[in-house]
């Protein structure tokens, strides 16, 4: 019985770890190449459960005036590598609102204001990343 609960606890623990945002200082893709930034589909009120769902890897120098269609207006959290910056636009072709994210972890794009009343949650349609 004890072993069963230990396994259950560990499963929960692993789920929690997987959802944790990666460290901006060591952000790499699955093959170990340095990333400029990574966007995530989901965010969470609890920061340690943010950076969930599928993710989009962004490399140094990536310039996408049109974000890949599956990612249009979808990112809800993001991490920008150390010494890098990610500029995003709310509309394709570098139109609409613009914001520059410096290195760091942005757990909830909902909390990042856009204009007077808006926010950046599910509203990124283009990006440029540089290190
Ligand atoms: Ca989303």
mmCIF file of C-alpha atoms and ligand atoms in Angstrom:
data_model
loop_
_atom_site.group_PDB
_atom_site.id
_atom_site.type_symbol
_atom_site.label_atom_id
_atom_site.label_comp_id
_atom_site.label_asym_id
_atom_site.label_seq_id
_atom_site.Cartn_x
_atom_site.Cartn_y
_atom_site.Cartn_z
ATOM 1 C CA UNK A 1 0.000 0.000 0.000
ATOM 2 C CA UNK A 2 2.832 2.349 0.874
ATOM 3 C CA UNK A 3 4.533 1.582 -2.430
ATOM 4 C CA UNK A 4 1.328 2.397 -4.324
ATOM 5 C CA UNK A 5 0.987 5.806 -2.694
ATOM 6 C CA UNK A 6 4.636 6.519 -3.336
ATOM 7 C CA UNK A 7 4.135 5.783 -7.037
ATOM 8 C CA UNK A 8 1.034 7.979 -7.132
ATOM 9 C CA UNK A 9 2.838 10.814 -5.397
ATOM 10 C CA UNK A 10 5.746 10.531 -7.768
ATOM 11 C CA UNK A 11 3.416 10.645 -10.788
ATOM 12 C CA UNK A 12 1.887 13.863 -9.470
ATOM 13 C CA UNK A 13 5.314 15.227 -8.764
ATOM 14 C CA UNK A 14 6.519 14.524 -12.306
ATOM 15 C CA UNK A 15 3.428 16.152 -13.808
ATOM 16 C CA UNK A 16 4.190 19.238 -11.758
ATOM 17 C CA UNK A 17 7.794 19.308 -12.874
ATOM 18 C CA UNK A 18 6.933 18.954 -16.534
ATOM 19 C CA UNK A 19 4.618 21.925 -16.389
ATOM 20 C CA UNK A 20 7.254 24.103 -14.781
ATOM 21 C CA UNK A 21 8.638 26.909 -16.882
ATOM 22 C CA UNK A 22 12.199 26.255 -18.112
ATOM 23 C CA UNK A 23 15.049 28.376 -16.795
ATOM 24 C CA UNK A 24 15.913 31.333 -19.103
ATOM 25 C CA UNK A 25 19.613 30.626 -18.407
ATOM 26 C CA UNK A 26 19.528 27.090 -19.814
ATOM 27 C CA UNK A 27 16.775 27.129 -22.439
ATOM 28 C CA UNK A 28 17.520 24.542 -25.144
ATOM 29 C CA UNK A 29 15.544 22.530 -27.682
ATOM 30 C CA UNK A 30 15.158 18.748 -27.476
ATOM 31 C CA UNK A 31 18.444 18.210 -29.364
ATOM 32 C CA UNK A 32 20.374 20.584 -27.118
ATOM 33 C CA UNK A 33 20.539 23.623 -29.419
ATOM 34 C CA UNK A 34 20.314 27.028 -27.763
ATOM 35 C CA UNK A 35 16.897 28.649 -27.997
ATOM 36 C CA UNK A 36 16.050 32.331 -28.125
ATOM 37 C CA UNK A 37 12.623 31.786 -26.577
ATOM 38 C CA UNK A 38 9.831 29.283 -26.145
ATOM 39 C CA UNK A 39 6.099 29.996 -26.224
ATOM 40 C CA UNK A 40 3.546 27.815 -24.477
ATOM 41 C CA UNK A 41 -0.078 27.154 -25.268
ATOM 42 C CA UNK A 42 -1.253 27.317 -21.655
ATOM 43 C CA UNK A 43 -0.661 29.319 -18.521
ATOM 44 C CA UNK A 44 -1.856 28.880 -14.970
ATOM 45 C CA UNK A 45 -2.880 31.045 -12.050
ATOM 46 C CA UNK A 46 -0.378 28.982 -10.073
ATOM 47 C CA UNK A 47 2.990 29.923 -11.548
ATOM 48 C CA UNK A 48 4.554 26.528 -10.805
ATOM 49 C CA UNK A 49 1.939 24.976 -13.084
ATOM 50 C CA UNK A 50 2.371 27.486 -15.893
ATOM 51 C CA UNK A 51 4.088 26.875 -19.266
ATOM 52 C CA UNK A 52 1.805 23.957 -20.076
ATOM 53 C CA UNK A 53 0.367 22.447 -23.238
ATOM 54 C CA UNK A 54 2.295 22.306 -26.478
ATOM 55 C CA UNK A 55 5.133 24.720 -27.134
ATOM 56 C CA UNK A 56 6.849 26.547 -29.972
ATOM 57 C CA UNK A 57 10.651 26.694 -30.075
ATOM 58 C CA UNK A 58 12.110 30.002 -31.261
ATOM 59 C CA UNK A 59 15.754 30.221 -32.360
ATOM 60 C CA UNK A 60 18.138 33.187 -32.317
ATOM 61 C CA UNK A 61 17.444 35.368 -35.352
ATOM 62 C CA UNK A 62 14.006 33.897 -36.046
ATOM 63 C CA UNK A 63 11.867 36.480 -37.815
ATOM 64 C CA UNK A 64 8.277 35.424 -38.432
ATOM 65 C CA UNK A 65 6.046 38.346 -39.478
ATOM 66 C CA UNK A 66 3.385 35.632 -39.675
ATOM 67 C CA UNK A 67 3.532 33.133 -36.843
ATOM 68 C CA UNK A 68 2.981 29.502 -37.957
ATOM 69 C CA UNK A 69 -0.833 29.316 -38.427
ATOM 70 C CA UNK A 70 -1.359 26.725 -35.681
ATOM 71 C CA UNK A 71 0.119 29.241 -33.241
ATOM 72 C CA UNK A 72 -1.843 32.318 -34.226
ATOM 73 C CA UNK A 73 -3.384 33.922 -31.102
ATOM 74 C CA UNK A 74 -2.505 30.893 -29.004
ATOM 75 C CA UNK A 75 0.510 31.587 -26.759
ATOM 76 C CA UNK A 76 -0.388 32.105 -23.092
ATOM 77 C CA UNK A 77 3.018 32.010 -21.411
ATOM 78 C CA UNK A 78 6.620 32.305 -22.594
ATOM 79 C CA UNK A 79 10.261 32.224 -21.591
ATOM 80 C CA UNK A 80 12.990 34.365 -23.173
ATOM 81 C CA UNK A 81 16.607 33.178 -22.890
ATOM 82 C CA UNK A 82 19.290 35.073 -21.057
ATOM 83 C CA UNK A 83 20.758 37.916 -23.197
ATOM 84 C CA UNK A 84 17.937 37.547 -25.761
ATOM 85 C CA UNK A 85 14.830 39.553 -26.497
ATOM 86 C CA UNK A 86 11.573 38.600 -28.165
ATOM 87 C CA UNK A 87 9.507 41.210 -29.984
ATOM 88 C CA UNK A 88 5.899 40.294 -30.714
ATOM 89 C CA UNK A 89 3.014 41.807 -32.652
ATOM 90 C CA UNK A 90 -0.705 41.383 -32.093
ATOM 91 C CA UNK A 91 -1.376 41.178 -35.833
ATOM 92 C CA UNK A 92 0.415 39.526 -38.703
ATOM 93 C CA UNK A 93 3.000 41.344 -40.843
ATOM 94 C CA UNK A 94 4.184 43.317 -37.804
ATOM 95 C CA UNK A 95 0.906 45.202 -37.497
ATOM 96 C CA UNK A 96 -1.207 46.012 -34.465
ATOM 97 C CA UNK A 97 0.295 46.315 -30.995
ATOM 98 C CA UNK A 98 3.957 45.562 -30.412
ATOM 99 C CA UNK A 99 5.862 44.504 -27.319
ATOM 100 C CA UNK A 100 9.441 43.629 -26.558
ATOM 101 C CA UNK A 101 10.005 40.905 -23.945
ATOM 102 C CA UNK A 102 13.456 40.915 -22.394
ATOM 103 C CA UNK A 103 15.026 37.801 -20.917
ATOM 104 C CA UNK A 104 12.846 36.208 -18.272
ATOM 105 C CA UNK A 105 9.829 34.066 -17.501
ATOM 106 C CA UNK A 106 6.366 35.364 -18.318
ATOM 107 C CA UNK A 107 4.075 32.981 -16.487
ATOM 108 C CA UNK A 108 0.811 34.541 -17.585
ATOM 109 C CA UNK A 109 0.554 36.718 -20.700
ATOM 110 C CA UNK A 110 -2.877 37.622 -19.331
ATOM 111 C CA UNK A 111 -1.005 39.789 -16.821
ATOM 112 C CA UNK A 112 0.993 41.594 -19.490
ATOM 113 C CA UNK A 113 -1.000 44.654 -20.484
ATOM 114 C CA UNK A 114 -1.646 45.645 -24.078
ATOM 115 C CA UNK A 115 -2.932 49.178 -24.549
ATOM 116 C CA UNK A 116 -5.481 50.475 -22.044
ATOM 117 C CA UNK A 117 -7.598 47.394 -21.393
ATOM 118 C CA UNK A 118 -6.139 44.502 -23.374
ATOM 119 C CA UNK A 119 -3.529 41.903 -22.588
ATOM 120 C CA UNK A 120 -1.242 39.587 -24.551
ATOM 121 C CA UNK A 121 -2.949 36.309 -23.762
ATOM 122 C CA UNK A 122 -3.775 34.429 -26.996
ATOM 123 C CA UNK A 123 -2.885 37.509 -29.004
ATOM 124 C CA UNK A 124 0.559 36.972 -30.561
ATOM 125 C CA UNK A 125 0.497 36.808 -34.367
ATOM 126 C CA UNK A 126 4.099 37.541 -35.317
ATOM 127 C CA UNK A 127 7.531 37.617 -33.701
ATOM 128 C CA UNK A 128 11.196 38.417 -33.976
ATOM 129 C CA UNK A 129 13.819 37.026 -31.611
ATOM 130 C CA UNK A 130 17.422 38.140 -31.236
ATOM 131 C CA UNK A 131 20.318 37.344 -28.887
HETATM 132 CA CA1 LIG B 1 -3.506 29.756 -25.042
#
